[in-house]
Structure formats: C-alpha cells, structure tokens
Amino acid sequence: LTTDGEVVTLNSGFTVNGAAPTIPVISQVNPNQGQQGQIGLSLTITGQFSHFSSSSAVTFSGTGITAGPPTGATLTSLTLPVSIAPNALLGAQGIQVVTGAETVTLAAAFTVTPGTPVITLVNPNTGLQGQTNLSVTITGQFTHFSSSSVVTFSGTGITVGPPTGATLTSLTLPVSIA
C-alpha cells in the first residue's frame, strides 16, 4: 500500500484460494412447452458449468414424454428430438440430464399443453339419399364432446338430430339425408 510516499506491507496478508465451486445447472430449455401428440419437437437445453455430450441421457419427471438421442452437443448445450404422447400428463415437468457421473436437473422446466382438437373418424362415412336416422359416430382426439354438442355438415340436405351418446372423444347421433 502506498500513501503519500509511505510504503506499508504485510506478508501473507491476503490468500488466494482455488476457483469458486462451479455446480452444473440447467439455465434454459427452449422451447419450454409442447402439445400432447407432438412428435419430433427439437428441444435445446442450455447448461452452465455442465459437461453435456452426445452420450448425455435426458429424461422427464412425468409420463408420456420421450427424448431421443442428442442431435447436437457441446459442453453447455444439448439439442435433441422430443415426442409427447397424446395422453401425456398436462402441466409442468422436470428435466434431468445425465452425462457420465454428472446429473443436472431443473424442476418445472417443460410444460405439456393440450393437443389440438381434431376429428379422426366418422363411421359410417357414407349414406344413401333418402336415408333417415342413420346412426353416425364421430371420433375425435383432444376433443370435449358432450350431449349438448352441435354437429353440422357442409353439404346441403343433411340434417342431424341431438346426440344419442357422448363421451369426451366420441359422439353418436342420428343423421338424415334428403
């Protein structure tokens, strides 16, 4: 220390220890959400002080999400395909990355959202002119059918009665064709 020409010293007055401990963490997941039924979603996990590699294994805390092998890897970044089952649990799930002896986790890192409603089957899908009260069953995925659902056809001359049976993904109703 030097002040106005005066020099003051102290031997062993300050000690430098080793580097601060660096605990591996997941800092970002992109995208951080996906829909039920989504296949091949490209997911990138960013780490800090991590040692990711192409042999890293990724798992999710909930059921219905599977991660494929990494398609790209650096020490701090991992890209991999993810598939979400149609019946995957909705909501936030944790992610775990295991690389050798290193395990890195992040709670609530990825959110499963509902799939897009779609009609998957109409049975029967044909009818004859003049046919009345043809029992038609419509099957959907990610739907919320009920006995108060209203069904219309885009063509003319087709009328539909109220549903005679309904579940969240199935609707049965009488159809008449002019």
PDB file of C-alpha atoms in Angstrom:
ATOM      1  CA  LEU A   1       0.000   0.000   0.000  1.00  0.00           C
ATOM      2  CA  THR A   2       1.441   3.384  -0.911  1.00  0.00           C
ATOM      3  CA  THR A   3       0.125   6.652   0.500  1.00  0.00           C
ATOM      4  CA  ASP A   4       1.964   9.983   0.095  1.00  0.00           C
ATOM      5  CA  GLY A   5       5.310   8.242  -0.342  1.00  0.00           C
ATOM      6  CA  GLU A   6       4.849   5.946   2.620  1.00  0.00           C
ATOM      7  CA  VAL A   7       5.029   2.216   1.825  1.00  0.00           C
ATOM      8  CA  VAL A   8       3.313  -0.250   4.133  1.00  0.00           C
ATOM      9  CA  THR A   9       3.484  -4.001   3.525  1.00  0.00           C
ATOM     10  CA  LEU A  10       2.176  -7.097   5.180  1.00  0.00           C
ATOM     11  CA  ASN A  11       3.470 -10.502   4.203  1.00  0.00           C
ATOM     12  CA  SER A  12       0.780 -13.165   3.859  1.00  0.00           C
ATOM     13  CA  GLY A  13      -1.957 -10.578   4.336  1.00  0.00           C
ATOM     14  CA  PHE A  14      -4.216 -11.987   1.614  1.00  0.00           C
ATOM     15  CA  THR A  15      -4.708 -15.567   0.471  1.00  0.00           C
ATOM     16  CA  VAL A  16      -5.954 -16.648  -2.958  1.00  0.00           C
ATOM     17  CA  ASN A  17      -7.851 -19.908  -2.804  1.00  0.00           C
ATOM     18  CA  GLY A  18      -8.813 -22.151  -5.718  1.00  0.00           C
ATOM     19  CA  ALA A  19     -11.563 -21.173  -8.143  1.00  0.00           C
ATOM     20  CA  ALA A  20     -15.092 -20.780  -6.797  1.00  0.00           C
ATOM     21  CA  PRO A  21     -17.022 -24.049  -6.946  1.00  0.00           C
ATOM     22  CA  THR A  22     -18.946 -24.429 -10.155  1.00  0.00           C
ATOM     23  CA  ILE A  23     -22.074 -26.521  -9.748  1.00  0.00           C
ATOM     24  CA  PRO A  24     -23.609 -27.617 -13.068  1.00  0.00           C
ATOM     25  CA  VAL A  25     -27.124 -26.294 -13.658  1.00  0.00           C
ATOM     26  CA  ILE A  26     -29.694 -26.149 -16.454  1.00  0.00           C
ATOM     27  CA  SER A  27     -30.190 -22.471 -17.237  1.00  0.00           C
ATOM     28  CA  GLN A  28     -32.645 -22.622 -20.149  1.00  0.00           C
ATOM     29  CA  VAL A  29     -34.939 -25.006 -22.053  1.00  0.00           C
ATOM     30  CA  ASN A  30     -36.120 -23.883 -25.494  1.00  0.00           C
ATOM     31  CA  PRO A  31     -38.910 -24.334 -26.329  1.00  0.00           C
ATOM     32  CA  ASN A  32     -40.167 -24.814 -22.794  1.00  0.00           C
ATOM     33  CA  GLN A  33     -43.553 -26.260 -23.796  1.00  0.00           C
ATOM     34  CA  GLY A  34     -45.150 -28.648 -26.278  1.00  0.00           C
ATOM     35  CA  GLN A  35     -48.560 -30.107 -27.118  1.00  0.00           C
ATOM     36  CA  GLN A  36     -49.899 -33.562 -26.415  1.00  0.00           C
ATOM     37  CA  GLY A  37     -49.388 -35.657 -29.545  1.00  0.00           C
ATOM     38  CA  GLN A  38     -46.440 -33.583 -30.805  1.00  0.00           C
ATOM     39  CA  ILE A  39     -43.683 -35.663 -32.407  1.00  0.00           C
ATOM     40  CA  GLY A  40     -40.090 -34.704 -33.215  1.00  0.00           C
ATOM     41  CA  LEU A  41     -40.020 -31.399 -31.334  1.00  0.00           C
ATOM     42  CA  SER A  42     -36.430 -30.074 -31.437  1.00  0.00           C
ATOM     43  CA  LEU A  43     -35.515 -29.168 -27.857  1.00  0.00           C
ATOM     44  CA  THR A  44     -32.384 -27.285 -26.784  1.00  0.00           C
ATOM     45  CA  ILE A  45     -31.177 -27.468 -23.195  1.00  0.00           C
ATOM     46  CA  THR A  46     -28.613 -24.887 -22.124  1.00  0.00           C
ATOM     47  CA  GLY A  47     -26.414 -25.563 -19.124  1.00  0.00           C
ATOM     48  CA  GLN A  48     -23.918 -23.643 -17.049  1.00  0.00           C
ATOM     49  CA  PHE A  49     -20.754 -25.362 -15.774  1.00  0.00           C
ATOM     50  CA  SER A  50     -22.127 -28.534 -17.398  1.00  0.00           C
ATOM     51  CA  HIS A  51     -20.325 -31.219 -19.372  1.00  0.00           C
ATOM     52  CA  PHE A  52     -23.003 -32.308 -21.853  1.00  0.00           C
ATOM     53  CA  SER A  53     -22.034 -34.693 -24.651  1.00  0.00           C
ATOM     54  CA  SER A  54     -23.601 -36.737 -27.433  1.00  0.00           C
ATOM     55  CA  SER A  55     -23.927 -39.567 -24.900  1.00  0.00           C
ATOM     56  CA  SER A  56     -25.982 -37.478 -22.437  1.00  0.00           C
ATOM     57  CA  ALA A  57     -29.326 -39.044 -21.490  1.00  0.00           C
ATOM     58  CA  VAL A  58     -32.368 -36.801 -20.976  1.00  0.00           C
ATOM     59  CA  THR A  59     -35.477 -37.816 -19.043  1.00  0.00           C
ATOM     60  CA  PHE A  60     -38.633 -36.028 -17.929  1.00  0.00           C
ATOM     61  CA  SER A  61     -40.227 -36.307 -14.474  1.00  0.00           C
ATOM     62  CA  GLY A  62     -43.728 -37.039 -15.773  1.00  0.00           C
ATOM     63  CA  THR A  63     -45.056 -39.744 -18.034  1.00  0.00           C
ATOM     64  CA  GLY A  64     -45.623 -39.506 -21.760  1.00  0.00           C
ATOM     65  CA  ILE A  65     -42.543 -37.569 -22.878  1.00  0.00           C
ATOM     66  CA  THR A  66     -39.651 -39.366 -24.554  1.00  0.00           C
ATOM     67  CA  ALA A  67     -36.340 -37.833 -25.549  1.00  0.00           C
ATOM     68  CA  GLY A  68     -34.303 -39.202 -28.422  1.00  0.00           C
ATOM     69  CA  PRO A  69     -30.519 -39.228 -28.535  1.00  0.00           C
ATOM     70  CA  PRO A  70     -28.850 -35.811 -28.877  1.00  0.00           C
ATOM     71  CA  THR A  71     -28.507 -34.480 -32.412  1.00  0.00           C
ATOM     72  CA  GLY A  72     -26.105 -31.757 -31.272  1.00  0.00           C
ATOM     73  CA  ALA A  73     -23.994 -31.348 -28.171  1.00  0.00           C
ATOM     74  CA  THR A  74     -21.446 -29.001 -26.654  1.00  0.00           C
ATOM     75  CA  LEU A  75     -20.338 -28.852 -23.026  1.00  0.00           C
ATOM     76  CA  THR A  76     -23.132 -26.353 -22.281  1.00  0.00           C
ATOM     77  CA  SER A  77     -25.755 -27.051 -24.951  1.00  0.00           C
ATOM     78  CA  LEU A  78     -27.744 -30.122 -25.921  1.00  0.00           C
ATOM     79  CA  THR A  79     -30.212 -30.434 -28.813  1.00  0.00           C
ATOM     80  CA  LEU A  80     -32.468 -33.477 -29.091  1.00  0.00           C
ATOM     81  CA  PRO A  81     -35.814 -34.632 -30.522  1.00  0.00           C
ATOM     82  CA  VAL A  82     -38.718 -34.942 -28.091  1.00  0.00           C
ATOM     83  CA  SER A  83     -42.032 -36.731 -28.611  1.00  0.00           C
ATOM     84  CA  ILE A  84     -45.089 -36.126 -26.460  1.00  0.00           C
ATOM     85  CA  ALA A  85     -47.694 -38.897 -26.225  1.00  0.00           C
ATOM     86  CA  PRO A  86     -51.341 -37.972 -26.849  1.00  0.00           C
ATOM     87  CA  ASN A  87     -52.106 -38.970 -23.250  1.00  0.00           C
ATOM     88  CA  ALA A  88     -49.084 -37.237 -21.660  1.00  0.00           C
ATOM     89  CA  LEU A  89     -49.792 -35.658 -18.299  1.00  0.00           C
ATOM     90  CA  LEU A  90     -50.668 -31.965 -18.707  1.00  0.00           C
ATOM     91  CA  GLY A  91     -48.628 -29.377 -16.824  1.00  0.00           C
ATOM     92  CA  ALA A  92     -45.060 -28.676 -15.804  1.00  0.00           C
ATOM     93  CA  GLN A  93     -42.462 -31.430 -15.718  1.00  0.00           C
ATOM     94  CA  GLY A  94     -38.858 -31.518 -14.605  1.00  0.00           C
ATOM     95  CA  ILE A  95     -35.911 -32.387 -16.831  1.00  0.00           C
ATOM     96  CA  GLN A  96     -32.862 -34.447 -15.870  1.00  0.00           C
ATOM     97  CA  VAL A  97     -29.653 -34.697 -17.924  1.00  0.00           C
ATOM     98  CA  VAL A  98     -27.183 -37.437 -17.028  1.00  0.00           C
ATOM     99  CA  THR A  99     -23.714 -37.288 -18.565  1.00  0.00           C
ATOM    100  CA  GLY A 100     -21.392 -39.883 -17.060  1.00  0.00           C
ATOM    101  CA  ALA A 101     -21.275 -39.199 -13.310  1.00  0.00           C
ATOM    102  CA  GLU A 102     -22.838 -35.732 -13.702  1.00  0.00           C
ATOM    103  CA  THR A 103     -26.591 -35.323 -13.119  1.00  0.00           C
ATOM    104  CA  VAL A 104     -28.218 -31.951 -13.766  1.00  0.00           C
ATOM    105  CA  THR A 105     -31.916 -31.295 -13.092  1.00  0.00           C
ATOM    106  CA  LEU A 106     -34.388 -28.456 -13.399  1.00  0.00           C
ATOM    107  CA  ALA A 107     -37.867 -28.703 -11.855  1.00  0.00           C
ATOM    108  CA  ALA A 108     -40.863 -27.435 -13.848  1.00  0.00           C
ATOM    109  CA  ALA A 109     -38.631 -26.922 -16.903  1.00  0.00           C
ATOM    110  CA  PHE A 110     -41.095 -28.078 -19.581  1.00  0.00           C
ATOM    111  CA  THR A 111     -44.882 -27.742 -19.792  1.00  0.00           C
ATOM    112  CA  VAL A 112     -47.201 -30.094 -21.663  1.00  0.00           C
ATOM    113  CA  THR A 113     -50.213 -28.270 -23.126  1.00  0.00           C
ATOM    114  CA  PRO A 114     -53.417 -29.811 -24.540  1.00  0.00           C
ATOM    115  CA  GLY A 115     -53.309 -31.117 -28.086  1.00  0.00           C
ATOM    116  CA  THR A 116     -55.245 -29.501 -30.930  1.00  0.00           C
ATOM    117  CA  PRO A 117     -58.780 -30.966 -31.204  1.00  0.00           C
ATOM    118  CA  VAL A 118     -59.300 -32.968 -34.386  1.00  0.00           C
ATOM    119  CA  ILE A 119     -61.916 -35.361 -35.815  1.00  0.00           C
ATOM    120  CA  THR A 120     -60.179 -38.676 -36.529  1.00  0.00           C
ATOM    121  CA  LEU A 121     -63.042 -40.880 -37.736  1.00  0.00           C
ATOM    122  CA  VAL A 122     -66.651 -40.684 -38.978  1.00  0.00           C
ATOM    123  CA  ASN A 123     -68.362 -44.075 -39.045  1.00  0.00           C
ATOM    124  CA  PRO A 124     -70.124 -44.748 -41.296  1.00  0.00           C
ATOM    125  CA  ASN A 125     -68.784 -42.041 -43.573  1.00  0.00           C
ATOM    126  CA  THR A 126     -71.353 -42.593 -46.371  1.00  0.00           C
ATOM    127  CA  GLY A 127     -75.132 -42.676 -46.581  1.00  0.00           C
ATOM    128  CA  LEU A 128     -77.860 -43.039 -49.184  1.00  0.00           C
ATOM    129  CA  GLN A 129     -80.179 -40.290 -50.393  1.00  0.00           C
ATOM    130  CA  GLY A 130     -83.467 -40.589 -48.552  1.00  0.00           C
ATOM    131  CA  GLN A 131     -81.924 -42.441 -45.599  1.00  0.00           C
ATOM    132  CA  THR A 132     -83.229 -41.331 -42.191  1.00  0.00           C
ATOM    133  CA  ASN A 133     -81.931 -41.738 -38.663  1.00  0.00           C
ATOM    134  CA  LEU A 134     -78.617 -43.228 -39.778  1.00  0.00           C
ATOM    135  CA  SER A 135     -76.598 -43.710 -36.588  1.00  0.00           C
ATOM    136  CA  VAL A 136     -73.250 -41.964 -37.148  1.00  0.00           C
ATOM    137  CA  THR A 137     -70.379 -41.978 -34.678  1.00  0.00           C
ATOM    138  CA  ILE A 138     -67.794 -39.214 -34.771  1.00  0.00           C
ATOM    139  CA  THR A 139     -64.492 -39.912 -33.022  1.00  0.00           C
ATOM    140  CA  GLY A 140     -62.034 -37.190 -32.059  1.00  0.00           C
ATOM    141  CA  GLN A 141     -58.749 -36.623 -30.338  1.00  0.00           C
ATOM    142  CA  PHE A 142     -58.234 -33.871 -27.746  1.00  0.00           C
ATOM    143  CA  THR A 143     -61.969 -33.135 -28.004  1.00  0.00           C
ATOM    144  CA  HIS A 144     -64.503 -32.407 -25.298  1.00  0.00           C
ATOM    145  CA  PHE A 145     -67.727 -33.689 -26.865  1.00  0.00           C
ATOM    146  CA  SER A 146     -70.875 -33.722 -24.762  1.00  0.00           C
ATOM    147  CA  SER A 147     -74.595 -34.401 -25.128  1.00  0.00           C
ATOM    148  CA  SER A 148     -75.024 -30.687 -25.894  1.00  0.00           C
ATOM    149  CA  SER A 149     -72.548 -30.728 -28.810  1.00  0.00           C
ATOM    150  CA  VAL A 150     -73.952 -29.414 -32.100  1.00  0.00           C
ATOM    151  CA  VAL A 151     -72.923 -31.081 -35.364  1.00  0.00           C
ATOM    152  CA  THR A 152     -73.417 -29.665 -38.859  1.00  0.00           C
ATOM    153  CA  PHE A 153     -72.377 -30.923 -42.291  1.00  0.00           C
ATOM    154  CA  SER A 154     -71.041 -28.622 -45.003  1.00  0.00           C
ATOM    155  CA  GLY A 155     -73.297 -30.086 -47.721  1.00  0.00           C
ATOM    156  CA  THR A 156     -76.980 -29.294 -48.179  1.00  0.00           C
ATOM    157  CA  GLY A 157     -79.830 -31.685 -47.427  1.00  0.00           C
ATOM    158  CA  ILE A 158     -78.196 -33.340 -44.417  1.00  0.00           C
ATOM    159  CA  THR A 159     -79.857 -32.869 -41.049  1.00  0.00           C
ATOM    160  CA  VAL A 160     -78.546 -34.012 -37.697  1.00  0.00           C
ATOM    161  CA  GLY A 161     -80.519 -34.796 -34.564  1.00  0.00           C
ATOM    162  CA  PRO A 162     -79.306 -34.352 -30.990  1.00  0.00           C
ATOM    163  CA  PRO A 163     -76.580 -36.760 -29.821  1.00  0.00           C
ATOM    164  CA  THR A 164     -77.770 -40.138 -28.565  1.00  0.00           C
ATOM    165  CA  GLY A 165     -74.425 -40.905 -26.943  1.00  0.00           C
ATOM    166  CA  ALA A 166     -71.426 -38.816 -25.958  1.00  0.00           C
ATOM    167  CA  THR A 167     -68.016 -39.154 -24.360  1.00  0.00           C
ATOM    168  CA  LEU A 168     -65.174 -36.643 -24.410  1.00  0.00           C
ATOM    169  CA  THR A 169     -63.833 -38.211 -27.629  1.00  0.00           C
ATOM    170  CA  SER A 170     -66.882 -39.883 -29.189  1.00  0.00           C
ATOM    171  CA  LEU A 171     -70.277 -38.636 -30.317  1.00  0.00           C
ATOM    172  CA  THR A 172     -73.145 -40.734 -31.751  1.00  0.00           C
ATOM    173  CA  LEU A 173     -76.088 -39.018 -33.483  1.00  0.00           C
ATOM    174  CA  PRO A 174     -78.904 -39.637 -35.981  1.00  0.00           C
ATOM    175  CA  VAL A 175     -78.336 -38.311 -39.497  1.00  0.00           C
ATOM    176  CA  SER A 176     -80.981 -37.933 -42.214  1.00  0.00           C
ATOM    177  CA  ILE A 177     -80.200 -37.346 -45.886  1.00  0.00           C
ATOM    178  CA  ALA A 178     -82.737 -35.630 -48.199  1.00  0.00           C
TER     179      ALA A 178
END
